[in-house]
């Protein structure tokens, strides 16, 4: 079975590619991993504070500390002020409790507290998972949804879970799985798997008892409940890095479903020492009213096991002002949001409302999630993340065509066929039109059906040496067609040997540009295909910032791509110079850069290297407003891409709303004006932490403090004639300053936006 069968792995892979930019400066779908490294903080991701803007609901994620000894009757307790109201538990991100009790607690500092108890029969371990693969009418994968998860040690137990198909689902394929690279060990037995409509007892699965003669898998053993057959998974330490999985149909058939109905999945499970490193988390939605006073208080968390209470942890609860609820008219503040992430309607509503009131009017990814469905009636728009990567035979028709014509397979740098990929030289040629059409037609159909007005292609395809130490063997294609085309383009003599070694030793840069041209040409074909849609559709590409590493690692040169684009997107963590280099290469094509807050909405226990390190720190929300504003202005004032909506917390929503309000207030100056940094001299902050724009006789100066301490800036302007007035965003009236030379203090993490005008202008 493929290593990447579901949304979890796709998210890891996508996140890996997008996140590399943060580390190297060149640059979903539900993630149900629920384990964290053990630590001292009470809440994921290693945070000592949780934030609630007034009048909002926020998802907070306490760690479930491991008990010692008896693990029965486990209870997580969160004590919070009475104004903090429990709403629901998000089971997609944490093992749901059997019961939630909210009872009066102590009065602390004059504030009545409430004890919220999350009751489990046993400590909520995991490792076993029954996941549901949802397919649309064309049998294309929509998303994977965890149905039942468990772990630990117990004898045969009957488990059940209610599930809801996502929008557009036509088929379901249940999958028993032990995920790879998560350190899962132990043994579990599965028997009597059923999928039925809620209120019915008819099993929709054809082979759920494992007694069916069609079963041939080595995982089927005569050790089932009652002595019959079952599926047995032995997860040794040596196999912890491997995936073990079994589709719940020996013929790999899918089960028809109705997206408007509810379903129940049930099974019998037995486990023996099924464990995962680290601690699980819970995901709990709380709400605070609009009348709650702003300020700080304390949350107390602890666990009770078999009547024994572990040590209490404290976390600062910060009540922020309400979200600004202001949205730019044209500029796009666009978090990524792919497939269905949340199972609970209240959680979807909370994220939708937080996004809307934070100034978000676009998302990147898909409409196939509850958050976007709630935002759509308000005019929310979505970039579709185009399925497939360059030259991959995406879709059933293209895959079948390639299987029938193996001579068209790409050849990687090992000299072996690159499974599932067309030869680039052939695919971009006139001969490849039929195959391109096989891949483009489903895209056009999807865009027409779902109402997209923008499509983006994430191109991050290794040409020579991939990021994070990937070997050159990932490069392709060195088939005779490609080598002949490259030889002709470069004027290489037939007498000169041309193979992988020659390319790497003598023609590396030329080969990289050769492949970048092919990627650009294929992007042009994709854009032309979208012209067949029933409405105008803007086409864009996402990749790294302009530079040699982006060409080598991702196969993208923005100058080559520019003629085929309506917009370009790059992220994350690019310097001002990297952004300028990208803008220069694009030559006027609108650009949007990205900002990343945190890698994932839940822990990734199997992560290694940079990914592990990236999730082993406490994110700082304080500079978020300034990060968005800096990226927005440096990128040309078209918008900001955010990775990503499910990791946004109360503080990030609030600071996003502050940035959105500033952008909306001065949108005409930002979007129609021109940079005039040369007219200013600013001291006290770094050059990349300020920017100036002029438009129709006005000048806007933006000053950003990326420091946790106050700073004093000194500003001088040149070229001012006559008397000029200045206003400071958020302050009434004109400032009492000499616009030609003045000082302005900035609070810790503060933002100063000043607009200058001639005294006779209003």
XYZ file of C-alpha atoms in Angstrom:
762
model
C 0.000 0.000 0.000
C 1.156 3.519 -0.734
C 3.000 5.334 1.993
C 0.707 8.339 1.626
C -2.807 7.015 1.634
C -4.544 9.862 3.387
C -4.901 13.436 4.342
C -2.554 13.160 7.301
C 0.397 12.266 5.106
C -0.616 14.687 2.387
C -0.708 17.402 4.980
C 2.718 16.428 6.290
C 4.160 16.420 2.786
C 2.497 19.668 1.790
C 3.442 21.289 5.075
C 7.002 20.078 4.599
C 7.291 21.714 1.216
C 5.653 24.960 2.288
C 7.589 25.151 5.549
C 11.018 24.701 4.002
C 10.848 28.315 2.919
C 10.769 29.458 6.516
C 14.008 27.686 7.290
C 15.803 28.341 4.055
C 14.362 31.720 3.079
C 13.414 30.560 -0.432
C 10.037 30.192 -0.294
C -5.433 19.973 3.992
C -7.411 18.203 4.844
C -7.719 16.819 8.341
C -4.698 16.071 10.417
C -5.833 13.745 13.165
C -2.517 13.081 14.906
C -3.210 13.777 18.570
C 0.055 13.217 20.438
C 2.542 15.650 21.893
C 6.007 15.525 23.344
C 5.871 15.542 27.126
C 6.453 19.000 28.572
C 5.602 21.437 31.337
C 3.094 23.624 29.514
C -0.571 22.760 29.925
C -1.709 23.606 26.388
C -0.583 22.787 22.862
C 1.560 24.085 21.241
C 3.721 24.539 24.344
C 1.990 27.754 25.266
C 1.759 29.495 28.611
C -1.136 31.727 27.518
C -4.500 31.269 25.847
C -6.326 34.189 24.240
C -10.000 35.036 23.774
C -11.138 38.210 22.025
C -14.389 39.353 23.636
C -17.472 37.817 22.069
C -15.675 34.860 20.466
C -15.344 31.100 20.769
C -11.857 29.582 20.607
C -10.523 26.032 20.405
C -7.948 25.332 23.110
C -5.931 22.111 23.319
C -4.822 20.864 26.745
C -2.289 18.074 26.991
C -3.585 14.925 28.689
C -0.807 14.108 31.127
C 0.100 10.444 31.423
C -0.880 8.809 34.699
C 1.232 6.272 36.532
C -0.210 2.955 37.629
C -3.933 2.411 37.229
C -5.292 4.251 34.186
C -9.000 3.650 34.857
C -11.461 6.489 35.425
C -9.233 9.181 33.958
C -10.446 12.780 34.210
C -9.020 15.970 32.799
C -10.078 19.019 34.783
C -9.948 22.598 33.518
C -10.890 25.215 36.107
C -11.684 28.599 34.622
C -13.554 31.788 35.456
C -17.327 31.503 35.357
C -17.473 33.685 32.243
C -15.553 31.026 30.269
C -18.337 28.826 28.875
C -17.812 25.251 27.663
C -19.308 24.717 24.184
C -18.185 21.363 22.747
C -15.363 18.888 22.276
C -13.703 18.549 18.834
C -13.168 14.832 18.364
C -11.220 15.198 15.104
C -8.285 16.576 17.087
C -8.513 14.640 20.297
C -10.006 11.498 21.775
C -13.528 12.459 22.925
C -14.469 11.872 26.568
C -17.399 9.718 27.588
C -18.912 12.599 29.502
C -18.325 16.288 30.228
C -19.338 17.697 33.621
C -19.280 21.370 34.564
C -19.660 22.015 38.289
C -19.023 25.041 40.532
C -15.447 25.487 41.672
C -13.678 27.806 44.072
C -13.833 31.595 44.112
C -10.419 32.943 43.207
C -9.546 36.621 43.563
C -13.216 37.380 43.851
C -14.123 35.533 40.622
C -16.327 32.413 40.748
C -14.663 29.487 38.961
C -16.162 26.453 37.228
C -14.622 22.972 37.065
C -14.986 21.403 33.641
C -14.354 17.652 33.972
C -13.692 15.505 30.892
C -14.390 11.928 31.923
C -12.757 8.895 30.264
C -13.277 5.259 31.183
C -9.525 4.744 30.733
C -6.658 7.024 29.832
C -7.190 7.910 26.132
C -4.326 6.188 24.387
C -4.314 5.642 20.622
C -2.380 3.835 17.876
C -5.228 1.933 16.259
C -7.373 3.831 13.755
C -10.305 3.046 11.514
C -10.337 5.850 8.960
C -12.939 6.635 6.311
C -11.788 7.612 2.826
C -14.541 9.723 1.253
C -14.794 9.760 -2.551
C -16.836 11.921 -4.897
C -19.021 10.658 -7.743
C -15.969 10.248 -9.998
C -14.297 8.242 -7.194
C -11.701 10.949 -6.628
C -10.611 11.284 -2.996
C -12.206 14.152 -1.072
C -10.638 13.520 2.331
C -9.845 10.975 5.026
C -11.738 11.115 8.321
C -10.745 9.227 11.480
C -13.732 7.139 12.537
C -12.597 5.158 15.578
C -9.263 5.407 17.396
C -7.991 3.605 20.463
C -4.964 2.083 22.160
C -3.649 0.766 25.442
C -4.430 -2.736 26.710
C -7.883 -4.276 26.986
C -9.804 -7.406 25.993
C -12.471 -7.440 23.308
C -14.520 -4.253 23.445
C -17.288 -3.012 21.140
C -16.683 0.523 19.842
C -18.863 2.764 17.697
C -18.759 6.291 16.328
C -21.203 8.505 14.448
C -19.820 10.047 11.259
C -21.042 12.543 8.673
C -19.951 12.466 5.018
C -18.418 15.703 3.684
C -20.120 17.728 0.993
C -19.953 15.973 -2.381
C -19.272 12.502 -0.950
C -20.711 9.624 -2.990
C -18.637 6.697 -1.708
C -16.864 5.575 1.457
C -13.847 3.259 1.832
C -13.107 2.291 5.456
C -9.453 1.636 6.225
C -7.846 -0.035 9.249
C -4.471 1.613 9.713
C -1.425 1.908 11.895
C 0.252 5.117 10.734
C 3.931 5.258 9.912
C 6.615 7.363 11.603
C 4.663 7.900 14.801
C 6.428 5.409 17.043
C 3.299 3.260 17.358
C 3.981 -0.168 18.890
C 1.852 -3.002 20.250
C -0.697 -5.469 18.876
C -4.372 -5.036 18.060
C -7.111 -7.300 16.728
C -10.146 -6.017 14.772
C -13.368 -7.907 14.090
C -16.984 -7.395 12.968
C -16.600 -4.041 11.230
C -19.899 -2.470 10.182
C -20.929 0.738 8.444
C -24.619 1.510 8.505
C -27.003 4.411 8.242
C -27.992 5.942 11.546
C -31.190 4.247 12.654
C -30.554 1.130 10.563
C -28.808 -2.155 11.319
C -27.992 -3.123 7.721
C -24.233 -3.408 7.237
C -23.240 -1.634 4.030
C -19.861 -3.387 3.968
C -19.632 -6.632 2.018
C -16.801 -8.172 4.020
C -16.751 -6.906 7.588
C -16.493 -10.178 9.515
C -13.252 -11.380 7.867
C -14.893 -14.790 7.408
C -15.606 -13.952 3.744
C -13.670 -16.206 1.329
C -12.438 -13.207 -0.678
C -10.033 -12.214 2.091
C -6.435 -13.200 1.190
C -4.424 -10.725 3.270
C -1.641 -11.956 5.542
C -3.257 -9.833 8.262
C -6.269 -12.172 8.527
C -5.790 -14.545 11.489
C -8.034 -17.103 13.245
C -7.939 -15.098 16.490
C -11.195 -13.196 16.288
C -13.862 -12.578 18.875
C -15.500 -15.923 19.574
C -12.735 -17.859 17.821
C -13.408 -16.786 14.247
C -11.212 -14.780 11.892
C -10.123 -11.191 12.394
C -7.493 -8.689 11.260
C -4.396 -8.760 13.462
C -1.745 -6.018 13.421
C 1.594 -6.668 15.104
C 3.377 -3.329 15.438
C 6.956 -3.939 16.540
C 9.559 -1.264 17.214
C 11.236 -2.265 13.948
C 7.963 -1.569 12.097
C 7.206 1.705 13.879
C 8.462 3.655 10.878
C 6.267 1.660 8.476
C 2.609 1.956 7.639
C 0.390 -1.106 8.151
C -3.073 -0.866 6.638
C -6.000 -2.874 5.349
C -8.844 -1.577 3.195
C -12.147 -2.968 4.453
C -12.978 -4.618 1.138
C -10.848 -7.411 -0.334
C -11.698 -6.179 -3.848
C -10.993 -2.534 -2.900
C -14.557 -1.590 -3.828
C -16.136 1.576 -2.443
C -19.463 1.711 -0.615
C -22.121 4.138 -1.940
C -23.238 6.767 0.585
C -25.628 9.704 0.717
C -23.911 12.951 1.806
C -27.159 14.115 3.412
C -27.369 11.150 5.789
C -25.590 10.274 9.024
C -23.730 6.996 9.431
C -22.388 4.847 12.250
C -19.209 2.795 12.130
C -18.833 -0.052 14.628
C -16.301 -2.781 15.377
C -14.915 -5.097 18.005
C -11.381 -4.313 19.148
C -8.785 -5.940 21.371
C -5.450 -4.268 22.179
C -2.217 -5.213 23.875
C 0.316 -2.518 24.821
C -0.654 -0.250 21.905
C 1.226 2.940 22.642
C 2.394 6.158 21.017
C 5.250 8.325 22.351
C 4.281 11.567 24.039
C 0.989 12.761 25.432
C -2.404 12.986 23.754
C -4.262 16.273 23.593
C -7.867 17.289 23.938
C -9.506 19.951 21.765
C -12.153 21.933 23.606
C -14.232 24.853 22.357
C -14.899 27.552 24.944
C -16.670 30.883 24.523
C -16.588 34.272 26.246
C -19.303 36.891 25.988
C -18.989 40.329 24.445
C -19.474 41.912 27.882
C -16.558 40.140 29.554
C -13.988 42.671 30.822
C -10.601 42.713 29.118
C -7.642 41.602 31.177
C -5.850 38.573 32.569
C -6.869 35.699 34.798
C -5.715 32.109 35.327
C -6.712 28.650 34.118
C -5.926 25.645 36.314
C -5.550 22.191 34.752
C -4.895 18.811 36.306
C -5.790 15.148 35.877
C -7.496 12.713 38.233
C -6.848 8.972 37.843
C -8.389 6.352 40.103
C -9.201 9.110 42.566
C -5.653 10.515 42.659
C -4.957 14.081 41.505
C -1.727 14.944 39.725
C 0.090 18.265 40.020
C -1.852 21.361 39.025
C -0.661 23.555 36.150
C -1.499 27.217 35.627
C -1.989 29.034 32.322
C -2.646 32.721 31.779
C -6.062 33.481 30.266
C -6.002 36.750 28.315
C -9.231 38.496 27.323
C -8.586 40.755 24.329
C -10.747 43.481 22.776
C -13.353 42.357 20.216
C -12.219 41.466 16.712
C -12.240 44.570 14.491
C -14.757 43.115 12.027
C -13.397 45.169 9.100
C -12.541 43.699 5.702
C -10.517 45.158 2.827
C -12.438 45.534 -0.425
C -9.767 44.084 -2.723
C -6.713 43.032 -0.730
C -6.752 39.330 0.116
C -5.993 38.103 3.609
C -6.147 34.420 2.769
C -5.472 31.543 5.191
C -5.072 28.040 3.779
C -7.971 25.657 4.408
C -8.266 22.369 2.543
C -10.608 19.462 3.309
C -12.888 18.995 6.287
C -10.980 19.673 9.493
C -13.664 19.777 12.159
C -16.428 17.348 13.033
C -18.457 19.623 15.271
C -20.786 22.252 13.749
C -20.063 24.661 16.611
C -16.337 24.517 15.863
C -16.924 25.205 12.175
C -19.128 28.139 13.112
C -16.526 29.496 15.516
C -13.738 29.414 12.928
C -15.985 30.888 10.251
C -17.026 33.767 12.497
C -13.473 34.378 13.707
C -12.187 34.413 10.125
C -14.903 36.785 8.921
C -14.476 39.231 11.799
C -10.683 39.067 11.357
C -10.943 40.473 7.833
C -10.594 37.189 5.932
C -12.452 37.197 2.602
C -10.455 34.480 0.779
C -9.061 31.070 1.629
C -6.613 28.900 -0.285
C -7.326 25.215 -0.815
C -10.862 23.935 -1.325
C -14.534 24.647 -0.740
C -14.916 21.120 0.671
C -15.021 22.102 4.342
C -17.591 23.383 6.782
C -15.857 26.699 7.450
C -15.945 27.809 3.821
C -19.519 26.580 3.405
C -20.564 28.918 6.217
C -18.609 31.848 4.775
C -19.745 31.421 1.159
C -23.098 33.255 1.577
C -21.137 36.302 2.762
C -19.228 36.487 -0.520
C -16.204 34.502 0.590
C -13.991 33.252 -2.256
C -11.563 30.365 -2.569
C -8.417 29.645 -4.548
C -8.667 26.040 -5.641
C -5.383 24.249 -5.011
C -4.985 22.412 -8.313
C -4.677 18.646 -7.794
C -1.537 16.836 -8.947
C 2.030 17.951 -9.544
C 3.652 18.715 -12.887
C 3.793 15.753 -15.297
C 2.025 13.417 -12.885
C -0.662 11.335 -14.609
C -3.382 12.737 -12.391
C -6.806 11.150 -12.690
C -7.989 7.719 -13.712
C -8.023 8.378 -17.478
C -4.472 9.751 -17.584
C -3.159 7.007 -15.307
C -4.708 4.309 -17.509
C -3.309 5.971 -20.629
C 0.202 5.995 -19.175
C -0.067 2.348 -18.126
C -1.054 1.496 -21.694
C 1.946 3.454 -23.060
C 4.885 2.652 -20.750
C 7.293 4.150 -23.273
C 5.926 7.560 -22.237
C 6.987 7.111 -18.599
C 9.469 9.635 -17.259
C 12.887 8.255 -16.279
C 14.458 9.410 -13.035
C 18.161 9.951 -12.381
C 18.626 6.301 -11.412
C 17.665 5.305 -14.950
C 14.426 3.713 -13.760
C 10.884 4.724 -14.736
C 9.376 7.368 -12.474
C 6.089 5.650 -11.745
C 3.015 7.648 -12.635
C 4.826 10.494 -14.413
C 4.854 11.394 -18.096
C 8.016 12.289 -19.965
C 8.025 16.128 -19.805
C 9.309 16.586 -23.353
C 6.512 14.425 -24.726
C 3.712 15.855 -22.545
C 4.328 19.499 -23.493
C 4.630 18.622 -27.188
C 1.652 18.602 -29.585
C 1.624 14.806 -29.271
C 0.801 15.147 -25.569
C -2.393 17.134 -26.103
C -4.687 14.138 -25.595
C -3.064 13.192 -22.293
C -3.118 16.809 -21.112
C -6.807 16.950 -21.928
C -7.405 13.839 -19.827
C -5.968 15.678 -16.835
C -7.465 19.089 -17.620
C -11.057 18.010 -18.251
C -11.714 16.923 -14.633
C -10.200 20.207 -13.430
C -12.461 22.233 -15.712
C -15.442 20.185 -14.569
C -14.575 20.768 -10.911
C -14.132 24.511 -11.380
C -17.455 24.808 -13.225
C -19.319 22.621 -10.743
C -18.025 24.232 -7.557
C -17.951 27.852 -8.686
C -14.249 28.622 -8.317
C -12.982 31.878 -9.805
C -9.284 31.254 -9.060
C -7.000 28.234 -9.394
C -3.491 27.940 -7.986
C -0.900 25.274 -8.783
C 1.588 24.505 -6.018
C 4.782 23.698 -7.945
C 7.603 22.370 -5.772
C 9.177 19.625 -7.835
C 12.796 18.610 -7.375
C 15.008 19.212 -10.432
C 18.487 18.454 -9.104
C 18.884 18.164 -5.335
C 15.825 18.462 -3.173
C 15.463 20.317 0.075
C 16.348 18.762 3.433
C 19.025 16.532 1.927
C 16.967 14.838 -0.773
C 19.146 13.041 -3.273
C 19.651 14.074 -6.864
C 18.026 10.806 -7.921
C 14.654 12.460 -7.440
C 15.299 14.530 -10.546
C 13.836 13.532 -13.909
C 13.590 12.974 -16.870
C 16.638 11.469 -18.627
C 14.771 9.415 -21.195
C 16.121 9.540 -24.789
C 13.517 12.162 -25.762
C 14.515 14.573 -22.999
C 18.240 14.056 -23.476
C 17.875 14.634 -27.228
C 15.852 17.808 -26.651
C 18.402 19.092 -24.118
C 21.320 18.209 -26.406
C 19.698 20.148 -29.240
C 18.885 23.181 -27.094
C 22.418 23.394 -25.720
C 24.197 22.497 -28.951
C 25.944 19.539 -27.337
C 27.847 17.395 -29.814
C 26.616 13.867 -30.473
C 30.124 12.717 -29.661
C 29.823 14.032 -26.091
C 28.358 11.648 -23.553
C 25.135 12.920 -21.994
C 23.800 11.175 -18.892
C 23.104 11.972 -15.248
C 26.780 12.297 -14.387
C 27.444 14.642 -17.306
C 24.412 16.760 -16.447
C 25.481 17.171 -12.816
C 29.137 17.754 -13.642
C 28.989 19.940 -16.779
C 25.464 21.159 -17.493
C 23.789 21.545 -14.110
C 22.549 25.145 -14.452
C 21.482 24.650 -18.060
C 19.584 21.489 -17.130
C 17.825 23.280 -14.286
C 16.628 26.006 -16.660
C 15.599 23.367 -19.208
C 13.333 21.737 -16.646
C 12.030 25.081 -15.358
C 11.015 25.922 -18.934
C 9.109 22.646 -19.205
C 7.275 23.349 -15.951
C 6.441 26.854 -17.151
C 5.192 25.530 -20.482
C 2.979 22.974 -18.737
C 1.595 25.749 -16.503
C 0.744 27.643 -19.673
C -1.212 24.658 -20.959
C -3.103 24.488 -17.638
C -3.996 28.157 -17.871
C -5.245 27.709 -21.425
C -7.394 24.774 -20.303
C -9.081 26.982 -17.708
C -10.212 29.306 -20.491
C -12.724 26.577 -21.335
C -14.489 27.205 -18.007
C -17.921 28.798 -17.941
C -16.605 31.905 -16.167
C -13.290 33.795 -16.099
C -10.821 31.939 -13.859
C -7.584 33.527 -12.640
C -4.594 31.191 -12.752
C -1.640 31.438 -10.377
C 1.306 29.371 -9.144
C 2.673 28.947 -5.636
C 6.365 28.218 -5.066
C 9.533 29.613 -3.488
C 11.042 33.053 -3.955
C 13.092 33.774 -7.043
C 16.561 32.270 -6.847
C 18.780 29.346 -7.711
C 17.519 27.181 -4.863
C 13.924 27.602 -5.957
C 14.916 26.639 -9.496
C 16.816 23.561 -8.316
C 14.502 22.417 -5.528
C 11.123 23.353 -6.945
C 11.576 23.698 -10.701
C 10.354 27.292 -10.775
C 11.834 30.373 -12.379
C 9.343 33.211 -12.017
C 10.572 35.034 -15.107
C 9.740 31.987 -17.227
C 6.380 31.506 -15.509
C 5.297 35.153 -15.641
C 3.748 35.089 -19.172
C 1.432 32.280 -18.066
C 0.171 33.826 -14.814
C -2.556 36.121 -13.581
C -0.970 36.135 -10.125
C 1.985 34.612 -8.258
C 2.206 33.426 -4.639
C 5.329 32.591 -2.620
C 5.968 31.890 1.020
C 7.122 31.801 3.714
C 9.753 33.873 5.480
C 11.279 35.585 2.459
C 13.485 38.610 3.098
C 12.669 41.988 1.577
C 15.383 41.376 -1.013
C 14.006 37.927 -1.887
C 10.576 39.444 -2.388
C 12.012 42.214 -4.577
C 13.899 39.686 -6.676
C 10.652 37.793 -7.187
C 8.745 40.947 -8.108
C 11.459 41.898 -10.598
C 11.295 38.457 -12.212
C 7.507 38.633 -12.464
C 7.680 41.952 -14.295
C 4.331 43.326 -13.173
C 2.397 40.129 -12.478
C 0.528 40.701 -9.163
C 2.206 38.963 -6.251
C 1.211 37.756 -2.782
C 3.647 36.527 -0.136
C 2.986 34.211 2.792
C 3.335 34.182 6.561
C 3.384 31.007 8.671
C 2.224 31.021 12.280
C 2.660 27.360 13.257
C 3.222 24.140 11.354
C 0.240 22.039 12.389
C -2.999 22.198 14.410
C -2.076 19.066 16.373
C 1.243 17.431 17.316
C 3.252 15.370 14.823
C 4.945 12.710 16.971
C 6.652 11.069 13.996
C 8.222 14.273 12.736
C 12.021 14.334 12.400
C 14.684 16.906 11.612
C 13.438 20.394 10.767
C 9.775 19.365 11.108
C 10.313 18.111 14.644
C 12.235 21.226 15.584
C 9.578 23.448 14.040
C 6.928 21.970 16.335
C 9.109 22.070 19.420
C 8.740 25.753 20.217
C 6.097 28.137 21.511
C 4.798 30.394 18.730
C 4.736 34.126 19.425
C 1.475 35.858 18.533
C 2.673 39.339 19.560
C 4.467 40.266 16.280
C 1.767 38.727 14.054
C 0.083 42.019 13.094
C 3.428 43.468 12.051
C 4.399 40.338 10.126
C 1.219 40.546 8.072
C 1.620 44.258 7.375
C 5.288 43.910 6.404
C 4.542 41.042 4.026
C 1.547 42.873 2.575
C 3.479 46.052 1.786
C 6.715 44.426 0.632
C 4.769 42.094 -1.671
C 3.015 44.886 -3.514
C -0.133 45.369 -1.390
C -2.229 42.634 -3.007
C -2.673 40.461 0.061
C -1.099 37.879 2.362
C -1.285 34.073 2.319
C -1.433 32.528 5.812
C -0.441 29.006 6.851
C -2.958 28.167 8.067
C -6.538 28.615 9.322
C -6.725 25.613 11.717
C -3.650 26.820 13.673
C -4.983 30.347 14.164
C -5.848 31.022 17.806
C -7.550 33.902 19.573
C -4.467 36.121 19.573
C -3.708 35.493 15.905
C -7.319 36.175 14.917
C -7.192 39.423 16.883
C -3.896 40.639 15.412
C -5.091 39.621 11.941
C -8.162 41.784 12.487
C -5.908 44.707 13.462
C -3.879 44.315 10.272
C -7.047 44.011 8.196
C -8.440 47.198 9.702
C -5.276 49.128 8.829
C -5.233 47.730 5.295
C -8.923 48.519 4.784
C -8.613 52.050 6.178
C -5.810 53.033 3.791
C -6.498 50.586 0.967
C -6.479 53.227 -1.771
C -3.039 54.468 -0.726
C -1.661 50.956 -0.311
C -2.971 49.568 -3.592
C -2.790 52.600 -5.868
C 0.243 54.374 -4.455
C 3.971 54.029 -5.083
C 6.785 53.328 -2.658
C 8.623 56.492 -1.603
C 11.065 55.172 0.988
C 13.755 57.443 -0.431
C 11.801 60.473 0.828
C 12.264 59.374 4.449
C 15.065 58.720 6.874
C 14.031 56.550 9.825
C 16.184 55.656 12.805
C 15.406 53.435 15.766
C 14.169 50.405 13.832
C 15.649 48.272 11.053
C 15.224 49.415 7.422
C 13.063 46.370 6.645
C 10.709 47.338 9.478
C 9.337 50.466 7.877
C 7.929 51.498 4.503
C 6.507 54.608 2.859
C 3.918 55.004 0.084
C 2.608 58.140 -1.652
C -0.664 58.637 -3.506
C -2.547 61.731 -4.692
C -0.628 64.195 -2.563
C -0.574 62.018 0.568
C 2.242 60.051 2.112
C 1.778 57.004 4.313
C 4.575 55.914 6.656
C 4.359 52.528 8.368
C 6.613 51.873 11.371
C 6.809 48.378 12.880
C 8.366 47.422 16.213
C 9.435 43.772 16.154
C 10.721 44.009 19.706
C 9.150 43.182 23.027
C 10.432 46.492 24.396
C 9.331 50.048 23.520
C 11.427 51.911 20.971
C 11.637 55.533 19.930
C 11.869 56.275 16.222
C 13.146 59.475 14.653
C 11.808 60.424 11.253
C 12.945 62.977 8.692
C 11.170 63.769 5.414
C 12.592 65.432 2.334
C 10.850 67.273 -0.443
C 8.078 68.786 1.681
C 7.000 72.270 0.676
C 4.699 74.328 2.826
C 2.895 73.135 5.933
C 2.024 69.437 6.296
C -0.248 67.770 8.796
C -0.123 64.182 10.055
C -2.591 61.766 11.582
C -1.669 58.604 13.466
C -3.897 55.578 12.974
C -6.030 54.962 16.021
C -5.614 58.503 17.390
C -8.116 61.341 16.908
C -7.106 64.610 15.238
C -3.817 65.862 13.833
C -0.538 65.191 15.607
C 1.279 68.133 17.143
C 4.537 67.450 15.274
C 6.743 69.008 12.645
C 6.112 66.662 9.725
C 9.619 67.313 8.393
C 11.352 65.971 11.495
C 9.888 64.326 14.577
C 10.109 61.429 17.020
C 7.464 58.769 17.537
C 7.559 56.144 20.323
C 6.358 52.640 19.510
C 4.956 50.275 22.132
C 6.370 46.745 22.441
C 5.370 44.948 19.239
C 3.695 48.211 18.284
C 2.598 49.594 14.921
C 2.594 53.227 13.856
C 0.809 54.210 10.648
C 0.976 57.918 9.834
C -0.620 59.739 6.905
C 0.781 63.114 5.884
C -1.076 65.720 3.825
C -0.619 69.353 2.958
C -2.355 71.646 5.436
C -4.856 72.864 2.824
C -5.833 69.276 1.971
C -8.360 67.252 3.959
